[in-house]
Every structure is written in C-alpha cells, then in structure tokens.
Coordinates of C-alpha atoms and ligand atoms in Angstrom, one line a residue:
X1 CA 13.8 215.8 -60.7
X2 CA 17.8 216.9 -61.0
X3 CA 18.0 213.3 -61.3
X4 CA 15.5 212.6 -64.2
X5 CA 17.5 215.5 -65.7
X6 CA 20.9 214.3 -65.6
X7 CA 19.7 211.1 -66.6
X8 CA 18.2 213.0 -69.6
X9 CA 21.7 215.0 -70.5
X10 CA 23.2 211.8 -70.0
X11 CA 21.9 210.1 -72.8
X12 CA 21.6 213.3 -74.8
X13 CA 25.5 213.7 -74.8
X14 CA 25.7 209.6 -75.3
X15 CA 23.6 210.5 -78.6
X16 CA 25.2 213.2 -79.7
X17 CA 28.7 211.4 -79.3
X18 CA 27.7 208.6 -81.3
X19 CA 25.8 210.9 -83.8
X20 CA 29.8 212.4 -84.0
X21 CA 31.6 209.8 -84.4
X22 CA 29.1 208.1 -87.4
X23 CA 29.4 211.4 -88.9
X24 CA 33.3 211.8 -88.8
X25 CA 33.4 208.2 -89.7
X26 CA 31.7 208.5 -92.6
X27 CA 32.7 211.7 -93.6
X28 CA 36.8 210.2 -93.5
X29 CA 35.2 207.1 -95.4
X30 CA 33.7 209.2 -98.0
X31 CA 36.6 211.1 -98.3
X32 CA 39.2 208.7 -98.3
X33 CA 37.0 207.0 -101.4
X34 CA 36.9 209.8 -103.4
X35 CA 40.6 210.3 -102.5
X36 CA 41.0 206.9 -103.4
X37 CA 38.6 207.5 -106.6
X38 CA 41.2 210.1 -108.2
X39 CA 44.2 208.2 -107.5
X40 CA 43.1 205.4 -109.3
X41 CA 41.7 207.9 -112.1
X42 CA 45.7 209.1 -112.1
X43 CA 46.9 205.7 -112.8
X44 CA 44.3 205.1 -115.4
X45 CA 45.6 208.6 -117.1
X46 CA 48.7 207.7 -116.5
X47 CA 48.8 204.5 -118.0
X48 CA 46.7 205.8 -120.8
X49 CA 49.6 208.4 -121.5
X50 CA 52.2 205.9 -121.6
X51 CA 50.5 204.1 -124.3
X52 CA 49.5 207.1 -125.8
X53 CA 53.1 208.6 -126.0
X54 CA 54.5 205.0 -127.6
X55 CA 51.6 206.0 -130.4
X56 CA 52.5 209.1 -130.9
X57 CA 56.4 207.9 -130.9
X58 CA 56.0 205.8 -133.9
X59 CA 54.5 208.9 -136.0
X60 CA 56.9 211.3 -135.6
X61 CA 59.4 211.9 -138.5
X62 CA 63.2 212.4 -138.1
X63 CA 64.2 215.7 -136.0
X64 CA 60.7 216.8 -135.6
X65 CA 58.6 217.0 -132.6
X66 CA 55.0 216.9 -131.9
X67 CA 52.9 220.3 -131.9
X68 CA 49.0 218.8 -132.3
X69 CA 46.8 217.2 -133.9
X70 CA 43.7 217.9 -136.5
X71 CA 41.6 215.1 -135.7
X72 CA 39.4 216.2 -139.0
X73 CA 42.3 216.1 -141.5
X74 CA 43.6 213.8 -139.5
X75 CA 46.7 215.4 -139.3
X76 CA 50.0 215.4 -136.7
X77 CA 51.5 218.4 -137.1
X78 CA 55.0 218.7 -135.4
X79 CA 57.8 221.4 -135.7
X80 CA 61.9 221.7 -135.8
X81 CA 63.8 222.2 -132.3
X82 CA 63.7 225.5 -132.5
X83 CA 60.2 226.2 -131.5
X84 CA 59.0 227.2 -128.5
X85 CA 57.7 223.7 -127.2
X86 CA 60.5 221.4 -127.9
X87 CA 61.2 220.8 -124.7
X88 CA 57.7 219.4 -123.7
X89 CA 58.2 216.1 -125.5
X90 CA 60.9 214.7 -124.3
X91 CA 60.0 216.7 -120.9
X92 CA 56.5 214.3 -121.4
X93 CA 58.3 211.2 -121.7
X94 CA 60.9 211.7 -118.7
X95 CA 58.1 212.4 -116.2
X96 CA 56.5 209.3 -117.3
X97 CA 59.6 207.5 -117.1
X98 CA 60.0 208.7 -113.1
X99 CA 56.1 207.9 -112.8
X100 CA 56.5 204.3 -114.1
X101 CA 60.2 203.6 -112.2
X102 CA 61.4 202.1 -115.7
X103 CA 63.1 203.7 -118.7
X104 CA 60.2 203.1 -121.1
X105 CA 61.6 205.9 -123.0
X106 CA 65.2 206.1 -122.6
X107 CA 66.3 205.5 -126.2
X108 CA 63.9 208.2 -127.6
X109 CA 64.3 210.8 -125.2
X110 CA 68.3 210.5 -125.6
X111 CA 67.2 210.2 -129.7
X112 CA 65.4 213.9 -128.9
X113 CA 68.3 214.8 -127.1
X114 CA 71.3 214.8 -129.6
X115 CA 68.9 217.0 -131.8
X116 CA 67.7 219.6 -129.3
X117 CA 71.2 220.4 -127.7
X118 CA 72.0 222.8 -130.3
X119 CA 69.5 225.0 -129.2
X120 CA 71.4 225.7 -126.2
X121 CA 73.3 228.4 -128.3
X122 CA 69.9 229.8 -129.5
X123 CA 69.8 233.5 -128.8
X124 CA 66.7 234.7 -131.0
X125 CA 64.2 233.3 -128.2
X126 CA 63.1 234.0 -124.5
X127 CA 61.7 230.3 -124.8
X128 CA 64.9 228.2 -123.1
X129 CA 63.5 228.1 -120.1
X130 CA 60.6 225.9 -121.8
X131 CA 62.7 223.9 -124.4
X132 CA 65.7 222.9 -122.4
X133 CA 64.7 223.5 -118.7
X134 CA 61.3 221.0 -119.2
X135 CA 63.8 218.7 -121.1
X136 CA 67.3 218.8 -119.7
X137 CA 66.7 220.3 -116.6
X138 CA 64.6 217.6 -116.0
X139 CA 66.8 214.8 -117.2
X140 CA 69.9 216.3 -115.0
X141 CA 67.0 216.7 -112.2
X142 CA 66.8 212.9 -112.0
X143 CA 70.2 212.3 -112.8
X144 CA 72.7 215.1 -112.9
X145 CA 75.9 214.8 -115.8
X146 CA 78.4 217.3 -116.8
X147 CA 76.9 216.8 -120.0
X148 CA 73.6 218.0 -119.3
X149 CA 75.1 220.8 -116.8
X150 CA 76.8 222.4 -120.0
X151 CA 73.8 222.2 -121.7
X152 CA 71.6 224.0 -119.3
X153 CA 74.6 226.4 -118.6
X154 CA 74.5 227.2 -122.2
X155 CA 71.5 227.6 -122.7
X156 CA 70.9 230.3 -119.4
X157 CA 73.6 232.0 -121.4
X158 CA 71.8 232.3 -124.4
X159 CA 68.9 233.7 -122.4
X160 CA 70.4 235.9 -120.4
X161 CA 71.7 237.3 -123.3
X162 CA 68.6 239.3 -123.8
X163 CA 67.9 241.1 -120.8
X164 CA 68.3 244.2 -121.0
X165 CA 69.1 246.7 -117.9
X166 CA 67.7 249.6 -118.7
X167 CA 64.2 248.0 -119.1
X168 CA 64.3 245.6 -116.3
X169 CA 63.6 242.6 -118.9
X170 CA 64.4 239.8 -120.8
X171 CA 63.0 240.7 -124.1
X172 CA 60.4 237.7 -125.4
X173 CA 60.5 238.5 -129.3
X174 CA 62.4 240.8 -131.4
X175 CA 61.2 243.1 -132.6
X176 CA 62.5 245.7 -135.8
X177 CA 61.7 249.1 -134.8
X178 CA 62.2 250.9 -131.2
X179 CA 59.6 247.8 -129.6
X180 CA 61.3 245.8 -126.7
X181 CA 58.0 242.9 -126.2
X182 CA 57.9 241.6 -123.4
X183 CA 55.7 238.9 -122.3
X184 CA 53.5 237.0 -119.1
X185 CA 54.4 233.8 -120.1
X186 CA 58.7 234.7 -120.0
X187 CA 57.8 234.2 -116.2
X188 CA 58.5 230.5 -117.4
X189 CA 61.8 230.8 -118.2
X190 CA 63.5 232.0 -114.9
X191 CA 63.8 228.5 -113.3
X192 CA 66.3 227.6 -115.7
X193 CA 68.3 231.1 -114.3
X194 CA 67.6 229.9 -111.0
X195 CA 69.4 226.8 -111.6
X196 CA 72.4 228.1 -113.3
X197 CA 73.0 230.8 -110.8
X198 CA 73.1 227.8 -108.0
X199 CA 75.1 225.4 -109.9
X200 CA 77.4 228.1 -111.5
X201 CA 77.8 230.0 -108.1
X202 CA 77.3 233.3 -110.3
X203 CA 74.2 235.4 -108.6
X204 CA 74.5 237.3 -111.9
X205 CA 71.6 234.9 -113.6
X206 CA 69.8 235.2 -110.1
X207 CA 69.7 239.0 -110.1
X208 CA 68.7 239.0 -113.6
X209 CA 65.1 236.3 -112.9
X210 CA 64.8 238.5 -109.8
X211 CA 65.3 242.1 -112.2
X212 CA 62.5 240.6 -114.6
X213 CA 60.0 239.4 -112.3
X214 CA 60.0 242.9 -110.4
X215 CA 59.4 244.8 -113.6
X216 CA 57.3 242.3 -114.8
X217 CA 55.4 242.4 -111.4
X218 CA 55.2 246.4 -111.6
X219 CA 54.0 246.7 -114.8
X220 CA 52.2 243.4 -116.0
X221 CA 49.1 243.5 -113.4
X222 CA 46.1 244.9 -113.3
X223 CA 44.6 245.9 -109.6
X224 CA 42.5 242.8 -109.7
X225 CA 46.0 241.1 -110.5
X226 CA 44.7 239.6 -113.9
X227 CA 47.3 240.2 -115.8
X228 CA 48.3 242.0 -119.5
X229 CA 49.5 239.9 -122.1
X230 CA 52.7 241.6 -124.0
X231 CA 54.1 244.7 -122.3
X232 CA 55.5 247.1 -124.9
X233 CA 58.9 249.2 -123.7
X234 CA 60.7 251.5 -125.3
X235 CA 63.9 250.1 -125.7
X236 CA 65.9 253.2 -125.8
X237 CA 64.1 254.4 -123.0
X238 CA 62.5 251.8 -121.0
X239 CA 59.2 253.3 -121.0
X240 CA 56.2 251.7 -121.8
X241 CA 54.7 252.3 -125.1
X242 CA 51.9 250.1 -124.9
X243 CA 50.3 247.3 -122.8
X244 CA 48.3 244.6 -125.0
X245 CA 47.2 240.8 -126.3
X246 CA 48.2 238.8 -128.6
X247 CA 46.9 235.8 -127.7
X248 CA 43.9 236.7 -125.8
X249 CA 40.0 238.2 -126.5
X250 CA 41.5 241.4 -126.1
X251 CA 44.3 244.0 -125.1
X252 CA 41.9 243.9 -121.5
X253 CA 40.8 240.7 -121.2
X254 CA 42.2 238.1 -119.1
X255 CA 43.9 235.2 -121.4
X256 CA 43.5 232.5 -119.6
X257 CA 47.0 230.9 -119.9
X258 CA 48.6 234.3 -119.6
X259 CA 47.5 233.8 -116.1
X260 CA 48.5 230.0 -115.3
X261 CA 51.5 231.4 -116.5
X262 CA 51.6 234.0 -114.2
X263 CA 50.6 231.8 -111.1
X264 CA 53.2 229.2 -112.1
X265 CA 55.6 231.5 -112.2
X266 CA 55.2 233.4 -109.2
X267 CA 55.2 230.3 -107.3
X268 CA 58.4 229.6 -108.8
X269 CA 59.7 232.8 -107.6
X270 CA 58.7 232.5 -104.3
X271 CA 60.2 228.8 -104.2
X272 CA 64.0 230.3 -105.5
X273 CA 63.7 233.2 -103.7
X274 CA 61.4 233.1 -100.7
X275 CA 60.9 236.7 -100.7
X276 CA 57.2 237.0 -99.3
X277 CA 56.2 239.7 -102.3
X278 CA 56.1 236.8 -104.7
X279 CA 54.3 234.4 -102.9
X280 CA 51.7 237.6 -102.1
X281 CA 51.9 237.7 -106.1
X282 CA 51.0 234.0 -107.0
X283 CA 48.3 234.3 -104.0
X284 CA 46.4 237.1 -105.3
X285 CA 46.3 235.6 -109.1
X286 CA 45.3 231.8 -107.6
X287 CA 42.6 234.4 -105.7
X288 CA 41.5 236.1 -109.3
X289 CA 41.0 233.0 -111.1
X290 CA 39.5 230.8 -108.1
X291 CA 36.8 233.2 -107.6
X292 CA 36.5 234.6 -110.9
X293 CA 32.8 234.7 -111.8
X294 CA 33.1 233.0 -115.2
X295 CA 35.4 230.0 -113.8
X296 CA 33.5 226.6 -114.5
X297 CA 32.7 224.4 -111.8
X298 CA 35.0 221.9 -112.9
X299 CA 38.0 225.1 -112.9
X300 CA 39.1 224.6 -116.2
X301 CA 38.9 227.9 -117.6
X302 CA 37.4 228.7 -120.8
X303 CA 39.8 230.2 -123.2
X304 CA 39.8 233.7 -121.9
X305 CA 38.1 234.7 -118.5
X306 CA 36.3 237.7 -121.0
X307 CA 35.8 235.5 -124.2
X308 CA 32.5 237.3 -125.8
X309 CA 30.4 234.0 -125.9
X310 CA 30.7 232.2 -122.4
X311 CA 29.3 229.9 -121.7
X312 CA 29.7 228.7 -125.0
X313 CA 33.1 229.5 -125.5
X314 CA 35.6 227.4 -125.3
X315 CA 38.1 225.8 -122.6
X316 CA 41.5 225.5 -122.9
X317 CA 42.4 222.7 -121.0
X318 CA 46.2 223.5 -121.0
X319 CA 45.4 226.2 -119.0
X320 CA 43.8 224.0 -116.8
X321 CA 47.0 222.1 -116.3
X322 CA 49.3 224.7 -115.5
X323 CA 46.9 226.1 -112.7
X324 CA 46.6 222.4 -111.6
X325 CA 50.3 222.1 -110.9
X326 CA 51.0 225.4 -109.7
X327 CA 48.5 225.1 -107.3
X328 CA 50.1 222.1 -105.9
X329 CA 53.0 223.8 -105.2
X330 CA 51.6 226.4 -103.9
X331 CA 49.6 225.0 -101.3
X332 CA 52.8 223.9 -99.7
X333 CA 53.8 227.7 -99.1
X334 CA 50.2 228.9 -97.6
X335 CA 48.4 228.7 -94.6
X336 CA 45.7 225.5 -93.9
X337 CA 42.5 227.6 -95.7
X338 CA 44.3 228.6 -98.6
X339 CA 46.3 225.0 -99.2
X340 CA 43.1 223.4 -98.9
X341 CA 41.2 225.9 -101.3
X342 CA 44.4 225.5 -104.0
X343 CA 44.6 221.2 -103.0
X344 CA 40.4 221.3 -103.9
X345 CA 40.9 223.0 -107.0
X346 CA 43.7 221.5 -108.6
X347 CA 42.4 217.8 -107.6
X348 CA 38.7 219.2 -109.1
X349 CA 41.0 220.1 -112.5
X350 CA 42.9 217.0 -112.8
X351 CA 40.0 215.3 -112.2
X352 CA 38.2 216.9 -115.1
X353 CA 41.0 216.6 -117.5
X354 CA 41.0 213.1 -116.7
X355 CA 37.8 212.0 -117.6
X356 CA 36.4 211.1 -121.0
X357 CA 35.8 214.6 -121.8
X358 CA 39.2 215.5 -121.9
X359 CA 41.0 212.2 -121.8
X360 CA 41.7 211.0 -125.1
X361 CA 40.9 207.4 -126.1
X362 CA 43.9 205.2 -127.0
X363 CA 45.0 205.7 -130.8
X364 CA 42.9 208.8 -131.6
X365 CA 44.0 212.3 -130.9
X366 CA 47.6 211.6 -132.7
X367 CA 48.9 210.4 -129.4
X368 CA 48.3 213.1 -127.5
X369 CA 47.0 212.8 -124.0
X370 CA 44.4 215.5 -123.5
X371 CA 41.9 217.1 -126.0
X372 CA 40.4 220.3 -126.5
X373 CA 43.2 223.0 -126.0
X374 CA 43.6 226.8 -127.1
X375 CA 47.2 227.8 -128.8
X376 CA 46.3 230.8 -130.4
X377 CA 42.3 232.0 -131.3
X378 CA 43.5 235.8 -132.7
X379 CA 45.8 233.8 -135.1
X380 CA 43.3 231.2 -135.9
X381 CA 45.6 228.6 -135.3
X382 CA 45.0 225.1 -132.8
X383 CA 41.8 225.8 -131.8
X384 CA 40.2 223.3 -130.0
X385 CA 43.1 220.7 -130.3
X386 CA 45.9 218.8 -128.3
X387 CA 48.8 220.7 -127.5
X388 CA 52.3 219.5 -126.7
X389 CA 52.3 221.9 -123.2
X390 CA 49.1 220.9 -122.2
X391 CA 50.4 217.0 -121.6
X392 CA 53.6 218.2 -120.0
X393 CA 51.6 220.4 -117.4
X394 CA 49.3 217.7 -116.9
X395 CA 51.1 215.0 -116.6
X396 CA 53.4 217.1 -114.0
X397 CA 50.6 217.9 -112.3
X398 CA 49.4 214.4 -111.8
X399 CA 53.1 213.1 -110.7
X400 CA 53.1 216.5 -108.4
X401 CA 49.6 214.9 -107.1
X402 CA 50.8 211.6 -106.1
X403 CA 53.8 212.7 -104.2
X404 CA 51.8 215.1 -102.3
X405 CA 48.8 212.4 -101.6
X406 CA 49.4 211.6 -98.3
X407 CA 48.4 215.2 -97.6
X408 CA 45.2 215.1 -99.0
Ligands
LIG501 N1 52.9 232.1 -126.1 C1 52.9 230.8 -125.6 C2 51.6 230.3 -125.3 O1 50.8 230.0 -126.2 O2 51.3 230.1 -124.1

C-alpha cells in the first residue's frame, strides 16, 4: 500500500512539474510576444513620426513653430519663439534623430536654433526650462558645445531671475497687482537649474530648484496628493491668497496634466537630488492617478480626473504622454511591485497612443504625431487637437521605452 502511494505521488509531482513548466513556458511566450508586439508598434510610431515631422517641416513659415492643428478648418496654427512650447519642436526632431542614428533633421533643427537662442535672455517667462532645456539641453545632451553651454547658462539666468526668497518660488506669470502665480507645471522647469548648477559649479541654481519644489511641495497638494493648479502668494508677504485652476474643471478638480506635470517633476527631483521626500512625492501622485476611479483602462486620462461628463468627456492624450515617460523613470527608483505597476502602465499608455485611435495617419493631422489633446478647455482654445508637447512627451516616452526594454 506505501508503495501504490508513492507510486501515486510520484506521478502526481511528474504532472504537476510538467503542468509548471507548460505554464511558465507559455506564459514567457505570451509575454515575450506581446513584449515583442509593442516594440514593433514603437517602430511603426516611430517611423510614422519621422514622416510625419518631414510633413509638418515643409508647412511651417519662417521663424514660426508649430502649435496644432484644426483638422476642420484645416488649419496649422504655429507661434513665435517666445511661447511656451518652442522648445518641443526642435526637442521632437532631435529625439527622432538619436532614435533613427542619422541626422534626418540636422539642417532644420540648427535652422530652429539660430531663431530660438534669443530667448535665452527672456525674463518675462517661468517657461525656459520647456523652450531651451527640451531643445538645447537636449542637443548639448547628445553632443555638448560651449555654444550650447552659454545658451543653457543664459537661459537658467533668465529664470532664476524670478524666484523670489521670501515666497519660496519662481513666479510662473506676472502678474500687476500684489499676485505672485505660481504654477504645477513650473516643476518642469528645474532640470534646466539642475544642469546649470552642475556644469557652472554654482549650487546657487540648485538651492533655488530645491527652494521651489519644497514650497511647491507644501502648499500645491491636496491630502490625496492631487494637486492645485495655480497657487496665489502674496508677494509682499508670501502668504497665500488663493489656491485655484486655470486650466482645469475647477479650482478643486484634478487637471489632469497639472498632475503628469507633477509626477514628472518629482521624479526629476528625486533623480538631481535623491532626497527620498521627493521620490515619496512622485510615488504618492503615480498612486493617485493609477488607482483613481475615473482612470480609463487604457490610462490615458480624460481631461480632468473630475470633468462633469465622464465618461464622455474627453482625453487628453498629452497627459497620457507625460505620465508614460515619467513613469519609466520612475520605475527605476522603486521597489519590484511598484516598477512593475509604473512599467504596466506606461507600456498600456503608449500602447494606446499608438494605435489608430490616437496615431495619426500620414499627411492628416498637420504633421502632427498624436491626435486628440486638451491645451486649455476654460479658455476654449485646442480642444480635442494635436499639441506640440504631446509629441515631444510621447515620442520621449517611446525612446525612454526602448532603452529600458530589456527590463520588461
Ligand atoms: N500651462 C501649460 C500647459 O498647458 O500644460
């Protein structure tokens, strides 16, 4: 009888380890394909943006650069240097320069270049970190010139210009009474300090990203970690007036880009730094909007997490790309459950921005590479269009993807 039943276990363990391995060999095959599946969906966008971004190249006038497009006026609408997204296109066209390995667009993006150094002595905006880090910072990234080094070092200058001590802040616009506005998205523009304060050797631009993000930390977050659009101080006194929207459903409501914004930026700060409060900072908000209630299955949010009319409201899918590439750096800093929750949901959002849905077809959509963004809904402007940010993120996202894919 103990023999019949060791004979039995026998061939009940057999089972079981073959049952294992099928499973764990299918389960590696089915991952690897679908692993497999969005690479190849990457090189498809990819490609795509290339030839969408040698489109868009041939429309755009003298000194001007791309903003969006109204597919039903079928209009391009661009802007001078001196708005706040600049920087994205030639930004666009270096990354997909690095992706390619060949200077497709060496002659435009040094065309860009002569016309958007002069903003480097712009001190009426918070937005440098956008319009020359995303352009020069990345050029000198790739390959570093005295040339581009002034540039960048002017242009911290200019924006370090504006913080003020007594509020803790660089101020984001001017305003002409006793307002000092400060707002989520200037969380953006402290890499560019970062950099200066490493190449320069002066810790002065350091303490100044590390002054902002505290104040902004203290007094931009909700207890759920959501965070307020535009912070209102007293600039005489540093208190704060009022904390509000501008861009978003309401002065309460979570814009959703306020908070890629956030998350990108916290992650930032945690990268320069590696003080652990930031990277607690940039977990908490990838926590608020991974398990926020009115996040879509395919994670790319609609315009504001409180919008009145979800599900039918709409998604902004630049939002969608700036938690994408966040969350793949991110993931780096975490422990094993939280990189593979932030790998999953970035991989899901790239994957749904790069399908027909969001993926526009070659020739339509003015050149731009993804459809169906949010700029500004309270202003009732770009609504529902491509936006110059929402290719840079994505595309930066994807790149960050493929250099990370032997991880996943
Ligand atoms: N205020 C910049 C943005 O629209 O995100």
């Amino acid at each position: 009888q103990t023999k019949m039943k060791t004979f039995l276990e026998s061939i009940f363990l057999k089972n079981s380890i073959k049952s294992l391995i099928i499973v764990t060999g299918a389960s590696l095959l089915f991952s690897s394909c679908a692993g497999n599946k969005l690479e190849k969906q990457i090189d498809f966008a990819l490609n795509r943006s290339v030839n969408q971004y040698s489109y868009m190249m041939k429309q755009l006038p003298e000194n001007r650069y791309p903003k969006t497009y109204f597919a039903d006026k079928q209009k391009f609408e661009t802007s001078k240097s001196d708005w706040w997204c600049s920087g994205f296109y030639p930004g666009t066209l270096i990354y997909l320069d690095e992706s390619a390995k060949k200077p497709v667009f060496e002659k435009e993006i040094n065309r860009v270049f002569q016309d958007l150094k002069k903003e480097q002595f712009n001190k009426t905006t918070h937005d440098l970190g956008f319009m020359m880090f995303c352009s020069f910072g990345n050029a000198n990234r790739l390959n570093p010139t005295p040339e581009y080094a002034e540039i960048l070092m002017n242009s911290a200058k200019s924006l370090a210009s504006r913080f003020d001590e007594k509020v803790g802040c660089i101020k984001s616009w001017d305003a002409k009474d006793d307002s000092y506005l400060v707002i989520i998205d200037n969380m953006m523009n402290l890499e560019l300090l970062f950099w200066a304060s490493e190449y320069s050797g002066d810790k002065s631009y350091y303490d100044i990203a590390v002054k902002h993000a505290n104040t902004t930390l203290k007094n931009h977050f909700r207890p759920d970690f959501s965070s307020y659009h535009v912070i209102n101080y007293n600039s005489k006194t540093g208190e704060i007036k009022q904390k509000k929207t501008a861009q978003g459903y309401a002065d309460e409501s979570a814009w959703a880009r306020g908070q890629s914004w956030g998350l990108y930026g916290y992650t930032v700060m945690y990268r320069a730094t590696k003080d652990k409060k930031y990277l607690d900072q940039a977990v908490a908000i990838a926590e608020f909007i991974l398990n926020h209630p009115n996040l879509p299955k395919d994670k790319v949010p609609y315009w504001d997490f409180n919008a009145p009319n979800i599900p039918d409201a709409l998604r902004d899918s630049s939002a969608g790309a700036v938690i994408a590439s966040a969350l793949l750096e991110l993931e780096n800093y975490v422990d094993k459950t939280h990189s593979k929750k932030y790998a999953a949901a970035a991989k899901t959002i790239i994957q749904t921005l790069s399908s027909k849905e969001y993926l526009a077809e070659e020739g339509t959509n003015g050149g731009f590479i993804l459809k169906h963004g949010v700029g500004h809904i309270p202003q009732k402007t770009e609504i529902d269009v491509p936006l110059t940010y929402g290719d840079y993120y994505f595309v930066e996202a994807m790149l960050r993807y493929k250099k990370q894919q032997t991880k996943h």
